[in-house]
PDB file of C-alpha atoms in Angstrom:
ATOM      1  CA  MET A   9     -27.467 -13.961  31.450  1.00 63.00           C
ATOM      2  CA  GLY A  10     -28.077 -13.152  27.988  1.00 71.00           C
ATOM      3  CA  LYS A  11     -27.404  -9.423  28.479  1.00 73.00           C
ATOM      4  CA  TYR A  12     -24.062 -10.282  29.939  1.00 69.00           C
ATOM      5  CA  ILE A  13     -22.986 -12.445  27.149  1.00 77.00           C
ATOM      6  CA  LYS A  14     -23.974  -9.719  24.565  1.00 69.00           C
ATOM      7  CA  LEU A  15     -22.041  -6.983  26.580  1.00 65.00           C
ATOM      8  CA  ILE A  16     -19.177  -9.078  26.636  1.00 73.00           C
ATOM      9  CA  CYS A  17     -19.305  -9.671  22.900  1.00 59.00           C
ATOM     10  CA  LEU A  18     -19.746  -6.242  21.948  1.00 60.00           C
ATOM     11  CA  LEU A  19     -16.748  -5.283  24.080  1.00 60.00           C
ATOM     12  CA  PHE A  20     -14.610  -8.057  22.693  1.00 55.00           C
ATOM     13  CA  PHE A  21     -15.655  -7.027  19.218  1.00 52.00           C
ATOM     14  CA  CYS A  22     -14.885  -3.173  19.886  1.00 54.00           C
ATOM     15  CA  VAL A  23     -11.517  -3.925  21.409  1.00 52.00           C
ATOM     16  CA  SER A  24     -10.287  -6.211  18.758  1.00 50.00           C
ATOM     17  CA  CYS A  25     -11.227  -3.574  15.862  1.00 48.00           C
ATOM     18  CA  SER A  26      -9.369  -0.764  17.563  1.00 46.00           C
ATOM     19  CA  VAL A  27      -6.115  -2.712  17.493  1.00 48.00           C
ATOM     20  CA  THR A  28      -4.694  -2.444  14.085  1.00 52.00           C
ATOM     21  CA  SER A  29      -1.365  -3.748  12.342  1.00 56.00           C
ATOM     22  CA  LYS A  30       0.276  -1.657   9.848  1.00 78.00           C
ATOM     23  CA  LEU A  31       3.679  -1.573   7.896  1.00 84.00           C
ATOM     24  CA  TYR A  32       6.157   1.379   8.745  1.00 86.00           C
ATOM     25  CA  GLU A  33       9.679   2.239   7.796  1.00 87.00           C
ATOM     26  CA  THR A  34      12.179   3.157  10.711  1.00 89.00           C
ATOM     27  CA  LYS A  35      13.544   6.618  10.580  1.00 89.00           C
ATOM     28  CA  GLU A  36      16.449   5.594  12.896  1.00 91.00           C
ATOM     29  CA  ASN A  37      17.794   2.458  14.631  1.00 91.00           C
ATOM     30  CA  VAL A  38      14.969   0.957  17.354  1.00 90.00           C
ATOM     31  CA  VAL A  39      15.740  -1.000  20.445  1.00 90.00           C
ATOM     32  CA  LEU A  40      13.143  -4.077  20.815  1.00 91.00           C
ATOM     33  CA  TYR A  41      12.621  -5.207  24.529  1.00 91.00           C
ATOM     34  CA  SER A  42      10.923  -8.443  25.521  1.00 90.00           C
ATOM     35  CA  GLN A  43       8.508  -6.447  27.663  1.00 89.00           C
ATOM     36  CA  ARG A  44       6.955  -3.015  28.061  1.00 86.00           C
ATOM     37  CA  SER A  45      10.043  -1.605  29.962  1.00 84.00           C
ATOM     38  CA  GLU A  46      13.359  -0.808  29.058  1.00 83.00           C
ATOM     39  CA  LYS A  47      14.756  -2.287  32.151  1.00 87.00           C
ATOM     40  CA  SER A  48      13.500  -5.819  30.553  1.00 90.00           C
ATOM     41  CA  LYS A  49      15.503  -8.138  28.251  1.00 91.00           C
ATOM     42  CA  LYS A  50      16.707  -6.245  25.057  1.00 91.00           C
ATOM     43  CA  LEU A  51      15.820  -8.673  22.062  1.00 90.00           C
ATOM     44  CA  THR A  52      17.362  -6.889  19.198  1.00 91.00           C
ATOM     45  CA  THR A  53      18.291  -3.310  17.388  1.00 92.00           C
ATOM     46  CA  ILE A  54      16.177  -2.579  14.244  1.00 91.00           C
ATOM     47  CA  PRO A  55      18.249  -1.020  11.657  1.00 92.00           C
ATOM     48  CA  LYS A  56      17.553   2.423  10.078  1.00 89.00           C
ATOM     49  CA  GLY A  57      15.154   2.098   6.736  1.00 87.00           C
ATOM     50  CA  LYS A  58      13.843  -1.558   7.561  1.00 87.00           C
ATOM     51  CA  ILE A  59      10.337  -2.511   7.533  1.00 87.00           C
ATOM     52  CA  VAL A  60       8.300  -3.599  10.567  1.00 88.00           C
ATOM     53  CA  SER A  61       4.929  -4.466  11.443  1.00 86.00           C
ATOM     54  CA  VAL A  62       3.356  -2.483  14.342  1.00 87.00           C
ATOM     55  CA  LYS A  63       0.425  -2.641  16.335  1.00 81.00           C
ATOM     56  CA  ASN A  64      -0.945   0.535  17.888  1.00 70.00           C
ATOM     57  CA  SER A  65      -1.263   1.053  21.678  1.00 68.00           C
ATOM     58  CA  LYS A  66      -0.711   4.070  23.897  1.00 72.00           C
ATOM     59  CA  GLY A  67       2.841   4.846  24.822  1.00 76.00           C
ATOM     60  CA  TYR A  68       4.621   1.458  24.120  1.00 84.00           C
ATOM     61  CA  LYS A  69       4.261  -0.205  20.438  1.00 87.00           C
ATOM     62  CA  ARG A  70       4.282  -3.667  19.745  1.00 89.00           C
ATOM     63  CA  ILE A  71       6.626  -4.491  16.729  1.00 89.00           C
ATOM     64  CA  LYS A  72       7.325  -7.339  14.593  1.00 89.00           C
ATOM     65  CA  TYR A  73      10.366  -7.331  12.914  1.00 89.00           C
ATOM     66  CA  LYS A  74      11.606 -10.666  10.953  1.00 86.00           C
ATOM     67  CA  LYS A  75      11.091 -13.712  13.744  1.00 87.00           C
ATOM     68  CA  TYR A  76      11.405 -11.132  16.602  1.00 89.00           C
ATOM     69  CA  TYR A  77       8.075  -9.656  18.582  1.00 89.00           C
ATOM     70  CA  GLY A  78       8.617  -6.995  20.871  1.00 90.00           C
ATOM     71  CA  TRP A  79       7.926  -3.411  22.510  1.00 90.00           C
ATOM     72  CA  SER A  80       9.551  -0.089  21.708  1.00 89.00           C
ATOM     73  CA  ASN A  81       8.586   3.149  23.692  1.00 86.00           C
ATOM     74  CA  ASN A  82       8.012   5.619  20.712  1.00 83.00           C
ATOM     75  CA  PRO A  83      10.267   4.681  18.302  1.00 86.00           C
ATOM     76  CA  SER A  84      10.720   6.990  14.928  1.00 82.00           C
ATOM     77  CA  LEU A  85       8.573   5.563  12.206  1.00 86.00           C
ATOM     78  CA  LYS A  86       7.134   6.273   8.520  1.00 82.00           C
ATOM     79  CA  LYS A  87       4.047   4.824   6.942  1.00 80.00           C
ATOM     80  CA  VAL A  88       4.479   2.881   3.906  1.00 77.00           C
ATOM     81  CA  PHE A  89       2.135   1.035   1.554  1.00 58.00           C
ATOM     82  CA  ASN A  90       1.976  -2.770   1.805  1.00 51.00           C
ATOM     83  CA  LYS A  91       4.866  -4.033  -0.626  1.00 47.00           C
ATOM     84  CA  ASN A  92       3.262  -7.503  -0.778  1.00 47.00           C
ATOM     85  CA  ASN A  93       0.288  -6.236  -2.518  1.00 45.00           C
ATOM     86  CA  SER A  94       1.025  -7.296  -6.581  1.00 41.00           C
ATOM     87  CA  SER A  95      -1.865  -5.842  -7.881  1.00 43.00           C
ATOM     88  CA  HIS A  96      -0.391  -2.337  -6.947  1.00 49.00           C
ATOM     89  CA  TYR A  97       3.502  -2.983  -7.593  1.00 54.00           C
ATOM     90  CA  GLY A  98       3.716  -5.759 -10.480  1.00 60.00           C
ATOM     91  CA  GLY A  99       3.535  -9.585 -10.563  1.00 72.00           C
ATOM     92  CA  SER A 100       0.850 -11.858 -11.212  1.00 80.00           C
ATOM     93  CA  VAL A 101      -3.124 -11.628 -10.327  1.00 82.00           C
ATOM     94  CA  ARG A 102      -5.621 -14.320 -10.464  1.00 86.00           C
ATOM     95  CA  VAL A 103      -8.457 -13.622 -12.646  1.00 88.00           C
ATOM     96  CA  LYS A 104     -11.925 -15.214 -12.234  1.00 92.00           C
ATOM     97  CA  GLY A 105     -13.641 -17.059 -15.116  1.00 92.00           C
ATOM     98  CA  TYR A 106     -16.533 -14.432 -16.680  1.00 92.00           C
ATOM     99  CA  TYR A 107     -18.446 -14.315 -19.583  1.00 93.00           C
ATOM    100  CA  ARG A 108     -17.893 -11.602 -22.467  1.00 92.00           C
ATOM    101  CA  LYS A 109     -20.724  -9.575 -23.904  1.00 91.00           C
ATOM    102  CA  ASP A 110     -20.687 -12.060 -27.345  1.00 93.00           C
ATOM    103  CA  GLY A 111     -21.623 -14.942 -24.743  1.00 91.00           C
ATOM    104  CA  THR A 112     -18.338 -16.709 -25.079  1.00 93.00           C
ATOM    105  CA  TYR A 113     -16.750 -17.805 -21.677  1.00 95.00           C
ATOM    106  CA  VAL A 114     -13.260 -16.840 -20.621  1.00 93.00           C
ATOM    107  CA  ARG A 115     -11.884 -19.619 -17.924  1.00 94.00           C
ATOM    108  CA  PRO A 116      -9.924 -18.677 -14.830  1.00 93.00           C
ATOM    109  CA  HIS A 117      -6.308 -17.641 -15.461  1.00 91.00           C
ATOM    110  CA  THR A 118      -3.518 -15.684 -14.216  1.00 90.00           C
ATOM    111  CA  ARG A 119      -1.980 -12.460 -15.878  1.00 86.00           C
ATOM    112  CA  SER A 120       0.830 -10.013 -15.122  1.00 82.00           C
ATOM    113  CA  SER A 121      -0.498  -6.744 -13.796  1.00 73.00           C
ATOM    114  CA  PRO A 122       0.745  -3.490 -15.001  1.00 67.00           C
ATOM    115  CA  LYS A 123       3.382  -1.662 -13.599  1.00 62.00           C
ATOM    116  CA  THR A 124       2.242   1.785 -11.594  1.00 59.00           C
ATOM    117  CA  LYS A 125       3.088   4.889 -13.559  1.00 57.00           C
ATOM    118  CA  ARG A 126       4.043   8.155 -12.526  1.00 57.00           C
ATOM    119  CA  TYR A 127       2.117  11.383 -13.781  1.00 54.00           C
ATOM    120  CA  LYS A 128       4.354  12.748 -16.301  1.00 55.00           C
ATOM    121  CA  PRO A 129       2.680  16.558 -18.184  1.00 55.00           C
ATOM    122  CA  LYS A 130       2.867  16.210 -21.777  1.00 55.00           C
ATOM    123  CA  TYR A 131       4.009  19.717 -21.952  1.00 54.00           C
ATOM    124  CA  LYS A 132       5.762  22.068 -19.924  1.00 54.00           C
ATOM    125  CA  TYR A 133       4.754  25.285 -19.835  1.00 53.00           C
ATOM    126  CA  LYS A 134       6.693  28.427 -19.202  1.00 53.00           C
ATOM    127  CA  ARG A 135       5.879  31.003 -16.499  1.00 52.00           C
ATOM    128  CA  LYS A 136       3.395  33.109 -17.423  1.00 50.00           C
ATOM    129  CA  SER A 137       2.911  32.123 -21.190  1.00 53.00           C
ATOM    130  CA  TYR A 138       1.142  29.125 -22.671  1.00 55.00           C
ATOM    131  CA  ARG A 139       2.351  26.763 -25.209  1.00 57.00           C
ATOM    132  CA  LYS A 140       2.003  27.847 -29.039  1.00 60.00           C
ATOM    133  CA  ARG A 141      -0.118  25.711 -31.054  1.00 62.00           C
ATOM    134  CA  LYS A 142       1.202  24.666 -34.400  1.00 64.00           C
ATOM    135  CA  PRO A 143      -0.930  26.044 -37.097  1.00 65.00           C
ATOM    136  CA  TYR A 144      -3.461  23.699 -39.268  1.00 64.00           C
ATOM    137  CA  LYS A 145      -1.676  21.936 -42.108  1.00 64.00           C
ATOM    138  CA  ARG A 146      -3.193  19.799 -44.881  1.00 62.00           C
ATOM    139  CA  LYS A 147      -1.878  16.566 -45.376  1.00 61.00           C
ATOM    140  CA  LYS A 148       0.162  16.379 -49.001  1.00 63.00           C
ATOM    141  CA  ASN A 149      -0.625  13.373 -50.013  1.00 63.00           C
ATOM    142  CA  TYR A 150      -4.654  13.555 -50.347  1.00 61.00           C
ATOM    143  CA  ARG A 151      -6.344  11.870 -53.197  1.00 63.00           C
ATOM    144  CA  LYS A 152      -8.262  13.769 -55.639  1.00 63.00           C
ATOM    145  CA  LYS A 153     -11.684  12.858 -56.292  1.00 62.00           C
ATOM    146  CA  ARG A 154     -11.973  11.179 -59.886  1.00 63.00           C
ATOM    147  CA  TYR A 155     -15.263  11.899 -61.651  1.00 57.00           C
TER     148      TYR A 155
END
């Protein structure tokens, strides 16, 4: 009896880990149906460019859009990042209390998180040639040593 319970628990764990929910953007209009058949009741049509939550499954995909839960057969989707994650897209972040090196305690507080910056190269190089360095110049306003 104990072996069967362990086997059922292991099977339940494997099945629950295999089903994942991710955010996607629709590439074209997607029709939501109430069941896994195109003959079933049509719930709504999701317009192009809207973000939806998708649970992966073979063939039909379970889609959540606003208050609608439905099925769609092989919808055209594109992966997107989680836009609700404030630490990546600006917003506020809750900071736990901590001790500094000098022994002072900082109480828990909220701070604004930095906005993401795109990488921009400092110098643009021409093709097959490199940027020329400026020659070294001594500062004009330097102090003379007094004896």
